[in-house]
């Protein structure tokens, strides 16, 4: 996103500004947020224009002036040549394009994550206590953002229970690997509550959760107080969309796919359903 923003792509600049405004993937910085939103708004991006107003309300005059100064001094980077593109592609073949979290559901190595973390065709490597191991994608459910993977070895699985008994206000938690480039590979625990029994626009497939999650938490197990899986961490409320509709930045609004959908998904895989 940053590379595209530095090449003067308005949508990327608006999105990067929203990231800085909410602290998503980067340290929260209203000056940087204002800079990128100014640049995007100058190119006519409507989301950036609305987000600017929300960010200005949280800034001092000095911060606004600094953001304007940074925007005026901005010089777009040149788009890489085709030769440079080839080099970049070869690097991406050996480096991870994305990272997320997963959890084992059987002792013999079946595990769950999000489809947007490891979809069909993805080459997956797992960082585990046993070291770096390969995994293959067995089946995905793109509609519900679920993916079933298989690794070789013996693992400690988590029990998956139906989410139908979960109530609003129930305590839940997740252990994941957010922002590994910034926060490292050690697992991170986050706790919260079931904030709503439905997701965005009352989508019944999701829970809204107050568990603080960051990029990289996607695919992690949402567990109840007994350690039973009741959901799969999936998404945050899109900051740009929230600003566009309400004029305010979202605060800790996150979502998890309900485990009842996960159980239905697993029933369609005979080798897992039989376990």
XYZ file of N, CA, C and O in Angstrom, residues 88-272:
740
model
N 11.485 -7.882 -8.517
C 10.572 -7.881 -7.383
C 9.780 -9.181 -7.336
O 9.565 -9.746 -6.272
N 9.349 -9.684 -8.484
C 8.574 -10.916 -8.526
C 9.393 -12.089 -8.010
O 8.895 -12.943 -7.289
N 10.680 -12.119 -8.350
C 11.500 -13.238 -7.901
C 11.692 -13.194 -6.392
O 11.794 -14.221 -5.750
N 11.723 -11.987 -5.815
C 11.848 -11.864 -4.366
C 10.580 -12.362 -3.689
O 10.624 -13.073 -2.700
N 9.424 -12.030 -4.242
C 8.163 -12.445 -3.644
C 7.998 -13.958 -3.684
O 7.259 -14.518 -2.888
N 8.681 -14.614 -4.616
C 8.584 -16.059 -4.673
C 9.295 -16.718 -3.497
O 9.011 -17.851 -3.145
N 10.252 -16.013 -2.894
C 11.002 -16.586 -1.781
C 10.639 -15.946 -0.443
O 11.076 -16.411 0.592
N 9.855 -14.877 -0.449
C 9.434 -14.220 0.782
C 7.926 -14.335 0.946
O 7.181 -14.350 -0.031
N 7.424 -14.369 2.189
C 5.974 -14.444 2.394
C 5.273 -13.200 1.854
O 5.722 -12.084 2.076
N 4.164 -13.416 1.135
C 3.364 -12.297 0.661
C 2.382 -11.843 1.723
O 1.915 -10.706 1.692
N 2.047 -12.707 2.639
C 1.146 -12.342 3.729
C 1.370 -13.312 4.880
O 2.002 -14.353 4.710
N 0.879 -12.942 6.047
C 0.984 -13.831 7.196
C -0.307 -13.773 7.987
O -1.078 -12.819 7.881
N -0.542 -14.801 8.759
C -1.743 -14.861 9.570
C -1.563 -15.885 10.669
O -0.441 -16.284 10.996
N -2.677 -16.315 11.232
C -2.668 -17.258 12.341
C -3.540 -18.441 11.975
O -4.456 -18.317 11.156
N -3.255 -19.589 12.546
C -4.086 -20.772 12.343
C -4.099 -21.601 13.616
O -3.360 -21.324 14.556
N -4.936 -22.642 13.649
C -4.991 -23.514 14.828
C -5.352 -24.929 14.389
O -6.127 -25.146 13.460
N -4.744 -25.904 15.073
C -4.959 -27.304 14.740
C -6.268 -27.806 15.333
O -6.641 -27.440 16.459
N -6.953 -28.652 14.556
C -8.218 -29.220 15.016
C -8.140 -30.741 15.131
O -9.068 -31.365 15.644
N -7.051 -31.357 14.635
C -6.831 -32.793 14.799
C -5.373 -33.029 15.169
O -4.494 -32.217 14.853
N -5.116 -34.155 15.805
C -3.755 -34.482 16.212
C -2.840 -34.747 15.019
O -1.624 -34.573 15.121
N -3.424 -35.207 13.903
C -2.591 -35.565 12.759
C -2.384 -34.413 11.774
O -1.979 -34.632 10.633
N -2.652 -33.167 12.200
C -2.179 -32.036 11.408
C -3.176 -31.270 10.573
O -2.774 -30.422 9.770
N -4.474 -31.491 10.736
C -5.441 -30.630 10.043
C -5.581 -29.331 10.846
O -5.716 -29.362 12.081
N -5.547 -28.217 10.152
C -5.650 -26.927 10.830
C -6.526 -25.965 10.047
O -6.752 -26.148 8.841
N -6.989 -24.937 10.743
C -7.932 -23.959 10.194
C -7.305 -22.574 10.178
O -6.578 -22.189 11.091
N -7.597 -21.815 9.130
C -7.276 -20.398 9.073
C -8.317 -19.736 8.176
O -9.315 -20.355 7.803
N -8.112 -18.474 7.821
C -9.026 -17.779 6.909
C -8.674 -18.074 5.458
O -7.504 -18.288 5.114
N -9.676 -18.030 4.614
C -9.428 -18.183 3.173
C -8.591 -17.041 2.650
O -7.764 -17.233 1.751
N -8.758 -15.832 3.195
C -7.965 -14.704 2.692
C -6.507 -14.783 3.153
O -5.652 -14.072 2.632
N -6.219 -15.656 4.112
C -4.832 -15.894 4.535
C -4.190 -16.971 3.667
O -3.037 -16.837 3.241
N -4.920 -18.045 3.397
C -4.369 -19.171 2.628
C -5.445 -19.733 1.717
O -6.073 -20.743 2.043
N -5.668 -19.084 0.582
C -6.673 -19.537 -0.363
C -6.141 -20.620 -1.272
O -5.009 -21.094 -1.135
N -6.961 -21.037 -2.229
C -6.539 -22.049 -3.197
C -5.290 -21.592 -3.935
O -5.186 -20.452 -4.369
N -4.331 -22.494 -4.071
C -3.106 -22.174 -4.794
C -2.024 -21.557 -3.938
O -0.908 -21.341 -4.403
N -2.335 -21.264 -2.676
C -1.340 -20.633 -1.812
C -0.263 -21.641 -1.423
O -0.541 -22.818 -1.197
N 0.981 -21.176 -1.360
C 2.073 -21.969 -0.813
C 2.240 -21.567 0.647
O 2.553 -20.420 0.945
N 2.016 -22.514 1.539
C 1.931 -22.187 2.961
C 3.097 -22.796 3.731
O 3.438 -23.971 3.542
N 3.706 -21.991 4.581
C 4.716 -22.467 5.516
C 4.249 -22.107 6.924
O 3.802 -20.992 7.166
N 4.368 -23.058 7.840
C 3.931 -22.851 9.212
C 5.138 -22.687 10.129
O 6.088 -23.466 10.050
N 5.071 -21.679 10.986
C 6.083 -21.518 12.027
C 5.500 -22.116 13.293
O 4.547 -21.589 13.870
N 6.049 -23.240 13.740
C 5.542 -23.945 14.911
C 6.683 -24.182 15.906
O 7.845 -23.880 15.626
N 6.337 -24.761 17.056
C 7.367 -25.104 18.038
C 8.347 -26.119 17.475
O 9.499 -26.209 17.913
N 7.880 -26.906 16.484
C 8.739 -27.919 15.862
C 9.599 -27.324 14.750
O 10.387 -28.039 14.133
N 9.451 -26.025 14.492
C 10.211 -25.382 13.427
C 9.332 -25.016 12.252
O 8.094 -24.993 12.350
N 9.948 -24.746 11.113
C 9.234 -24.343 9.908
C 8.818 -25.580 9.128
O 9.662 -26.406 8.754
N 7.524 -25.754 8.896
C 7.021 -26.917 8.167
C 6.060 -26.473 7.070
O 5.470 -25.396 7.140
N 5.905 -27.310 6.066
C 5.005 -27.016 4.949
C 3.593 -27.501 5.256
O 3.398 -28.422 6.061
N 2.626 -26.870 4.610
C 1.234 -27.297 4.723
C 0.578 -27.126 3.361
O 0.963 -26.253 2.587
N -0.392 -27.967 3.077
C -1.128 -27.850 1.818
C -2.567 -27.452 2.100
O -3.131 -27.775 3.149
N -3.143 -26.728 1.158
C -4.539 -26.306 1.276
C -5.424 -27.466 0.833
O -5.315 -27.940 -0.300
N -6.284 -27.944 1.723
C -7.161 -29.077 1.428
C -8.468 -28.602 0.806
O -8.924 -29.109 -0.213
N -9.079 -27.590 1.424
C -10.376 -27.096 0.938
C -10.603 -25.703 1.476
O -10.137 -25.379 2.583
N -11.298 -24.875 0.709
C -11.616 -23.525 1.167
C -13.110 -23.264 1.027
O -13.800 -23.880 0.218
N -13.588 -22.355 1.840
C -14.954 -21.839 1.769
C -14.836 -20.324 1.667
O -14.789 -19.625 2.680
N -14.747 -19.828 0.433
C -14.514 -18.402 0.227
C -15.676 -17.564 0.745
O -15.468 -16.449 1.230
N -16.902 -18.084 0.672
C -18.071 -17.316 1.101
C -18.019 -17.013 2.595
O -18.463 -15.951 3.038
N -17.466 -17.937 3.376
C -17.390 -17.749 4.823
C -15.960 -17.533 5.308
O -15.711 -17.552 6.530
N -15.027 -17.332 4.365
C -13.638 -16.989 4.683
C -12.972 -18.036 5.564
O -12.322 -17.716 6.560
N -13.095 -19.320 5.174
C -12.490 -20.409 5.924
C -11.595 -21.239 5.019
O -11.887 -21.403 3.829
N -10.517 -21.765 5.563
C -9.619 -22.639 4.809
C -9.150 -23.773 5.710
O -8.802 -23.547 6.871
N -9.162 -24.992 5.155
C -8.666 -26.171 5.855
C -7.318 -26.549 5.253
O -7.186 -26.713 4.048
N -6.297 -26.690 6.109
C -4.951 -27.037 5.678
C -4.531 -28.343 6.330
O -5.128 -28.792 7.304
N -3.465 -28.954 5.775
C -2.939 -30.204 6.332
C -1.420 -30.122 6.401
O -0.753 -29.772 5.424
N -0.881 -30.415 7.589
C 0.557 -30.493 7.793
C 0.885 -31.888 8.315
O 0.032 -32.573 8.885
N 2.128 -32.319 8.114
C 2.543 -33.629 8.581
C 3.153 -33.513 9.973
O 3.987 -32.646 10.228
N 2.692 -34.402 10.886
C 3.218 -34.397 12.234
C 2.126 -34.631 13.256
O 0.964 -34.895 12.913
N 2.490 -34.551 14.529
C 1.558 -34.707 15.631
C 1.436 -33.380 16.376
O 2.449 -32.757 16.713
N 0.205 -32.953 16.615
C -0.022 -31.623 17.183
C -1.112 -31.690 18.249
O -1.891 -32.645 18.316
N -1.176 -30.641 19.077
C -2.207 -30.545 20.114
C -3.397 -29.774 19.551
O -3.293 -28.558 19.321
N -4.526 -30.436 19.312
C -5.673 -29.756 18.695
C -6.522 -29.000 19.706
O -6.492 -29.288 20.907
N -7.289 -28.050 19.217
C -8.261 -27.330 20.029
C -9.652 -27.906 19.763
O -9.999 -28.194 18.612
N -10.488 -28.050 20.794
C -11.855 -28.541 20.594
C -12.743 -27.448 19.999
O -12.714 -26.301 20.443
N -13.525 -27.818 19.006
C -14.455 -26.884 18.366
C -15.869 -27.225 18.807
O -16.300 -28.373 18.681
N -16.595 -26.246 19.333
C -17.972 -26.461 19.788
C -18.908 -25.543 19.012
O -18.470 -24.589 18.361
N -20.188 -25.826 19.084
C -21.170 -24.993 18.406
C -21.226 -23.604 19.038
O -21.120 -23.456 20.263
N -21.399 -22.612 18.201
C -21.478 -21.228 18.689
C -22.901 -20.818 19.050
O -23.123 -19.679 19.476
N -23.857 -21.717 18.907
C -25.254 -21.351 19.146
C -25.516 -20.960 20.597
O -26.416 -20.176 20.886
N -24.730 -21.510 21.536
C -24.959 -21.217 22.951
C -24.234 -19.954 23.417
O -24.413 -19.523 24.561
N -23.445 -19.335 22.551
C -22.686 -18.142 22.941
C -23.642 -16.961 23.111
O -24.527 -16.729 22.278
N -23.453 -16.202 24.178
C -24.329 -15.071 24.457
C -23.562 -13.753 24.361
O -22.339 -13.717 24.522
N -24.286 -12.685 24.092
C -23.678 -11.365 24.060
C -23.099 -11.053 25.436
O -23.751 -11.281 26.460
N -21.881 -10.558 25.469
C -21.205 -10.261 26.721
C -20.299 -11.375 27.202
O -19.553 -11.178 28.178
N -20.352 -12.544 26.559
C -19.485 -13.650 26.963
C -18.019 -13.282 26.760
O -17.659 -12.617 25.791
N -17.177 -13.715 27.685
C -15.742 -13.460 27.586
C -15.111 -14.398 26.564
O -15.361 -15.614 26.592
N -14.307 -13.847 25.684
C -13.617 -14.637 24.669
C -12.177 -14.141 24.552
O -11.839 -13.053 25.023
N -11.337 -14.952 23.921
C -9.928 -14.590 23.777
C -9.365 -15.220 22.517
O -9.963 -16.140 21.933
N -8.223 -14.729 22.089
C -7.510 -15.330 20.960
C -6.015 -15.202 21.204
O -5.556 -14.273 21.869
N -5.279 -16.164 20.689
C -3.822 -16.112 20.679
C -3.393 -16.094 19.221
O -3.782 -16.971 18.441
N -2.626 -15.078 18.846
C -2.256 -14.948 17.445
C -0.880 -14.347 17.261
O -0.118 -14.169 18.214
N -0.595 -14.028 16.003
C 0.727 -13.532 15.625
C 0.584 -12.257 14.796
O 0.831 -12.248 13.592
N 0.175 -11.147 15.443
C -0.044 -9.897 14.704
C 1.259 -9.180 14.376
O 2.212 -9.194 15.162
N 1.278 -8.560 13.208
C 2.390 -7.675 12.828
C 3.756 -8.275 13.163
O 4.555 -7.681 13.881
N 4.031 -9.458 12.615
C 5.261 -10.147 13.013
C 6.514 -9.342 12.682
O 7.528 -9.468 13.358
N 6.439 -8.480 11.663
C 7.588 -7.658 11.333
C 7.887 -6.626 12.402
O 9.040 -6.218 12.590
N 6.852 -6.191 13.129
C 7.013 -5.198 14.185
C 7.041 -5.826 15.570
O 7.836 -5.447 16.429
N 6.169 -6.807 15.800
C 5.976 -7.340 17.143
C 6.697 -8.659 17.398
O 6.731 -9.136 18.522
N 7.245 -9.266 16.337
C 7.960 -10.507 16.503
C 7.078 -11.735 16.392
O 5.866 -11.644 16.219
N 7.714 -12.913 16.506
C 7.023 -14.182 16.286
C 6.420 -14.777 17.561
O 5.725 -15.784 17.487
N 6.677 -14.202 18.705
C 6.091 -14.740 19.938
C 4.574 -14.583 19.902
O 4.061 -13.548 19.461
N 3.812 -15.596 20.349
C 2.347 -15.496 20.332
C 1.845 -14.394 21.252
O 2.425 -14.143 22.311
N 0.766 -13.741 20.845
C 0.179 -12.634 21.606
C -1.253 -12.982 22.014
O -2.068 -13.392 21.180
N -1.553 -12.791 23.300
C -2.891 -13.045 23.825
C -3.709 -11.760 23.827
O -3.210 -10.701 24.205
N -4.972 -11.858 23.405
C -5.889 -10.722 23.466
C -7.238 -11.213 23.978
O -7.720 -12.266 23.559
N -7.848 -10.450 24.901
C -9.134 -10.825 25.492
C -10.181 -9.742 25.261
O -9.846 -8.576 25.078
N -11.440 -10.145 25.295
C -12.533 -9.193 25.139
C -13.864 -9.887 25.349
O -13.934 -10.922 26.025
N -14.912 -9.322 24.765
C -16.257 -9.865 24.908
C -16.932 -10.001 23.546
O -16.497 -9.421 22.562
N -18.005 -10.767 23.547
C -18.892 -10.812 22.384
C -19.712 -9.530 22.417
O -20.571 -9.340 23.284
N -19.427 -8.619 21.489
C -20.102 -7.323 21.484
C -21.463 -7.387 20.799
O -22.351 -6.585 21.102
N -21.621 -8.303 19.853
C -22.900 -8.467 19.152
C -22.947 -9.867 18.567
O -21.910 -10.464 18.254
N -24.146 -10.387 18.413
C -24.322 -11.741 17.877
C -24.421 -11.749 16.366
O -24.759 -12.772 15.764
N -24.131 -10.622 15.742
C -24.099 -10.542 14.285
C -23.007 -9.571 13.875
O -22.540 -8.758 14.681
N -22.615 -9.662 12.611
C -21.523 -8.834 12.121
C -22.003 -7.553 11.472
O -23.090 -7.041 11.782
N -21.200 -7.026 10.555
C -21.541 -5.784 9.863
C -22.857 -5.944 9.113
O -23.108 -6.984 8.495
N -23.687 -4.930 9.201
C -25.015 -4.945 8.574
C -25.822 -6.173 9.001
O -26.555 -6.764 8.219
N -25.651 -6.565 10.278
C -26.393 -7.676 10.885
C -26.158 -9.017 10.200
O -27.044 -9.878 10.176
N -24.954 -9.218 9.663
C -24.609 -10.482 9.020
C -24.602 -11.591 10.080
O -23.780 -11.561 11.005
N -25.482 -12.595 9.966
C -25.610 -13.615 11.019
C -24.448 -14.601 11.057
O -24.353 -15.399 11.996
N -23.556 -14.565 10.097
C -22.434 -15.509 10.064
C -21.327 -15.131 11.036
O -20.451 -15.943 11.321
N -21.361 -13.902 11.544
C -20.253 -13.383 12.335
C -20.674 -12.963 13.741
O -21.837 -12.613 13.979
N -19.700 -12.985 14.652
C -19.792 -12.277 15.913
C -19.054 -10.950 15.761
O -18.018 -10.884 15.087
N -19.559 -9.885 16.388
C -18.732 -8.705 16.586
C -18.051 -8.876 17.932
O -18.688 -9.227 18.924
N -16.741 -8.641 17.966
C -15.976 -8.881 19.191
C -15.195 -7.631 19.585
O -14.793 -6.838 18.736
N -14.996 -7.474 20.893
C -14.191 -6.356 21.384
C -12.753 -6.790 21.649
O -11.979 -6.047 22.247
N -12.399 -7.996 21.225
C -11.023 -8.476 21.351
C -10.131 -7.621 20.454
O -10.383 -7.515 19.253
N -9.084 -6.986 20.977
C -8.212 -6.173 20.129
C -7.406 -7.061 19.179
O -6.657 -7.936 19.638
N -7.582 -6.880 17.888
C -6.832 -7.662 16.910
C -6.159 -6.726 15.909
O -6.598 -5.600 15.694
N -5.083 -7.227 15.307
C -4.284 -6.476 14.351
C -4.073 -7.345 13.113
O -4.363 -8.551 13.134
N -3.555 -6.761 12.028
C -3.201 -7.593 10.875
C -2.266 -8.718 11.297
O -1.270 -8.496 11.980
N -2.597 -9.939 10.915
C -1.831 -11.102 11.336
C -2.585 -11.971 12.322
O -2.288 -13.151 12.497
N -3.626 -11.387 12.991
C -4.498 -12.170 13.860
C -5.504 -12.996 13.061
O -6.107 -13.933 13.611
N -5.693 -12.649 11.801
C -6.683 -13.339 10.972
C -6.437 -14.844 10.967
O -5.309 -15.302 10.782
N -7.499 -15.616 11.158
C -7.401 -17.070 11.151
C -7.207 -17.671 12.517
O -7.211 -18.899 12.669
N -7.031 -16.845 13.535
C -6.827 -17.354 14.887
C -8.109 -17.863 15.512
O -9.214 -17.449 15.153
N -7.963 -18.756 16.476
C -9.129 -19.320 17.173
C -9.680 -18.320 18.181
O -8.929 -17.767 18.981
N -10.989 -18.104 18.127
C -11.676 -17.340 19.169
C -12.221 -18.364 20.149
O -13.056 -19.201 19.783
N -11.724 -18.341 21.392
C -12.091 -19.372 22.354
C -12.872 -18.786 23.518
O -12.728 -17.608 23.858
N -13.701 -19.641 24.127
C -14.443 -19.220 25.315
C -13.585 -19.424 26.561
O -12.398 -19.760 26.479
N -14.172 -19.236 27.729
C -13.413 -19.306 28.977
C -12.906 -20.713 29.287
O -12.019 -20.890 30.118
N -13.455 -21.721 28.605
C -13.007 -23.101 28.812
C -12.005 -23.552 27.753
O -11.583 -24.712 27.751
N -11.671 -22.650 26.839
C -10.715 -23.006 25.801
C -11.325 -23.669 24.588
O -10.598 -24.181 23.720
N -12.655 -23.657 24.468
C -13.331 -24.224 23.308
C -13.418 -23.188 22.188
O -13.718 -22.020 22.444
N -13.193 -23.617 20.969
C -13.269 -22.712 19.822
C -14.730 -22.393 19.520
O -15.532 -23.293 19.263
N -15.075 -21.094 19.544
C -16.436 -20.664 19.216
C -16.453 -19.760 17.986
O -17.515 -19.316 17.552
N -15.268 -19.497 17.421
C -15.215 -18.655 16.233
C -13.815 -18.611 15.652
O -12.862 -19.142 16.237
N -13.704 -17.971 14.494
C -12.416 -17.785 13.816
C -12.260 -16.295 13.538
O -13.076 -15.707 12.814
N -11.243 -15.674 14.132
C -11.007 -14.243 13.926
C -10.847 -13.969 12.429
O -10.083 -14.650 11.743
N -11.577 -12.958 11.922
C -11.614 -12.781 10.479
C -11.305 -11.375 9.990
O -10.653 -11.218 8.950
N -11.763 -10.325 10.688
C -11.659 -9.001 10.073
C -11.833 -7.889 11.089
O -12.330 -8.096 12.198
N -11.416 -6.683 10.663
C -11.693 -5.442 11.371
C -12.676 -4.631 10.530
O -12.758 -4.815 9.315
N -13.427 -3.751 11.167
C -14.290 -2.858 10.417
C -13.422 -1.921 9.584
O -12.479 -1.311 10.092
N -13.701 -1.820 8.289
C -12.907 -0.992 7.380
C -12.979 0.471 7.790
O -14.060 1.059 7.871
N -11.804 1.056 8.061
C -11.755 2.421 8.575
C -12.283 3.431 7.556
O -13.035 4.347 7.893
N -11.894 3.271 6.290
C -12.330 4.207 5.254
C -13.844 4.161 5.071
O -14.500 5.200 4.917
N -14.418 2.944 5.103
C -15.867 2.812 4.953
C -16.594 3.432 6.134
O -17.645 4.071 5.972
N -16.042 3.255 7.352
C -16.681 3.826 8.537
C -16.678 5.346 8.482
O -17.675 5.998 8.802
N -15.560 5.923 8.058
C -15.473 7.375 7.955
C -16.443 7.889 6.898
O -17.099 8.931 7.065
N -16.540 7.156 5.789
C -17.417 7.590 4.704
C -18.887 7.604 5.120
O -19.660 8.458 4.681
N -19.280 6.670 5.981
C -20.692 6.578 6.359
C -21.038 7.361 7.622
O -22.153 7.861 7.754
N -20.084 7.472 8.556
C -20.393 8.106 9.836
C -19.551 9.338 10.142
O -19.867 10.087 11.063
N -18.447 9.516 9.403
C -17.560 10.636 9.664
C -16.653 10.427 10.854
O -15.959 11.343 11.284
N -16.629 9.196 11.398
C -15.803 8.913 12.573
C -14.989 7.646 12.339
O -15.420 6.735 11.612
N -13.821 7.588 12.947
C -12.975 6.410 12.848
C -13.486 5.335 13.805
O -13.891 5.635 14.929
N -13.486 4.065 13.392
C -13.971 2.995 14.264
C -12.985 2.711 15.388
O -11.783 2.885 15.231
N -13.501 2.283 16.531
C -12.669 1.949 17.678
C -12.917 0.504 18.092
O -13.966 0.159 18.612
N -11.941 -0.355 17.813
C -11.959 -1.747 18.260
C -13.236 -2.486 17.844
O -13.905 -3.119 18.667
N -13.586 -2.388 16.569
C -14.738 -3.108 16.025
C -14.198 -4.220 15.137
O -13.694 -3.974 14.043
N -14.307 -5.463 15.629
C -13.706 -6.606 14.943
C -14.724 -7.728 14.822
O -15.750 -7.738 15.516
N -14.418 -8.710 13.954
C -15.387 -9.756 13.653
C -14.738 -11.135 13.626
O -13.549 -11.281 13.319
N -15.553 -12.146 13.955
C -15.112 -13.535 13.905
C -16.208 -14.387 13.283
O -17.392 -14.202 13.592
N -15.816 -15.321 12.415
C -16.762 -16.270 11.826
C -17.224 -17.223 12.924
O -16.404 -17.737 13.698
N -18.511 -17.477 13.013
C -19.038 -18.349 14.052
C -18.591 -19.795 13.825
O -18.493 -20.269 12.689
N -18.347 -20.512 14.928
C -17.866 -21.889 14.823
C -18.908 -22.830 14.236
O -18.559 -23.891 13.716
N -20.195 -22.479 14.316
C -21.223 -23.330 13.712
C -21.012 -23.446 12.209
O -21.229 -24.522 11.620
N -20.557 -22.348 11.566
C -20.249 -22.411 10.142
C -19.000 -23.245 9.903
O -18.906 -23.964 8.897
N -18.039 -23.161 10.821
C -16.839 -23.974 10.702
C -17.176 -25.455 10.796
O -16.673 -26.273 10.008
N -18.045 -25.832 11.738
C -18.430 -27.238 11.882
C -19.147 -27.748 10.634
O -18.907 -28.875 10.192
N -19.995 -26.916 10.042
C -20.686 -27.306 8.803
C -19.677 -27.497 7.670
O -19.800 -28.432 6.871
N -18.703 -26.619 7.612
C -17.642 -26.715 6.608
C -16.859 -28.018 6.777
O -16.581 -28.729 5.806
N -16.532 -28.371 8.012
C -15.744 -29.582 8.268
C -16.538 -30.851 7.976
O -15.957 -31.877 7.614
N -17.855 -30.791 8.112
C -18.684 -31.964 7.801
C -18.593 -32.335 6.323
O -18.851 -33.490 5.962
N -18.205 -31.388 5.482
C -18.100 -31.657 4.033
C -16.765 -32.282 3.662
O -16.530 -32.570 2.486
N -15.897 -32.492 4.651
C -14.594 -33.112 4.400
C -14.565 -34.451 5.131
O -14.351 -34.496 6.357
N -14.787 -35.561 4.445
C -14.941 -36.870 5.107
C -13.786 -37.243 6.015
O -14.010 -37.774 7.108
N -12.543 -36.983 5.587
C -11.398 -37.400 6.397
C -11.308 -36.652 7.723
O -10.655 -37.103 8.664
N -11.961 -35.480 7.809
C -11.979 -34.713 9.059
C -13.247 -35.001 9.842
O -13.214 -35.157 11.064
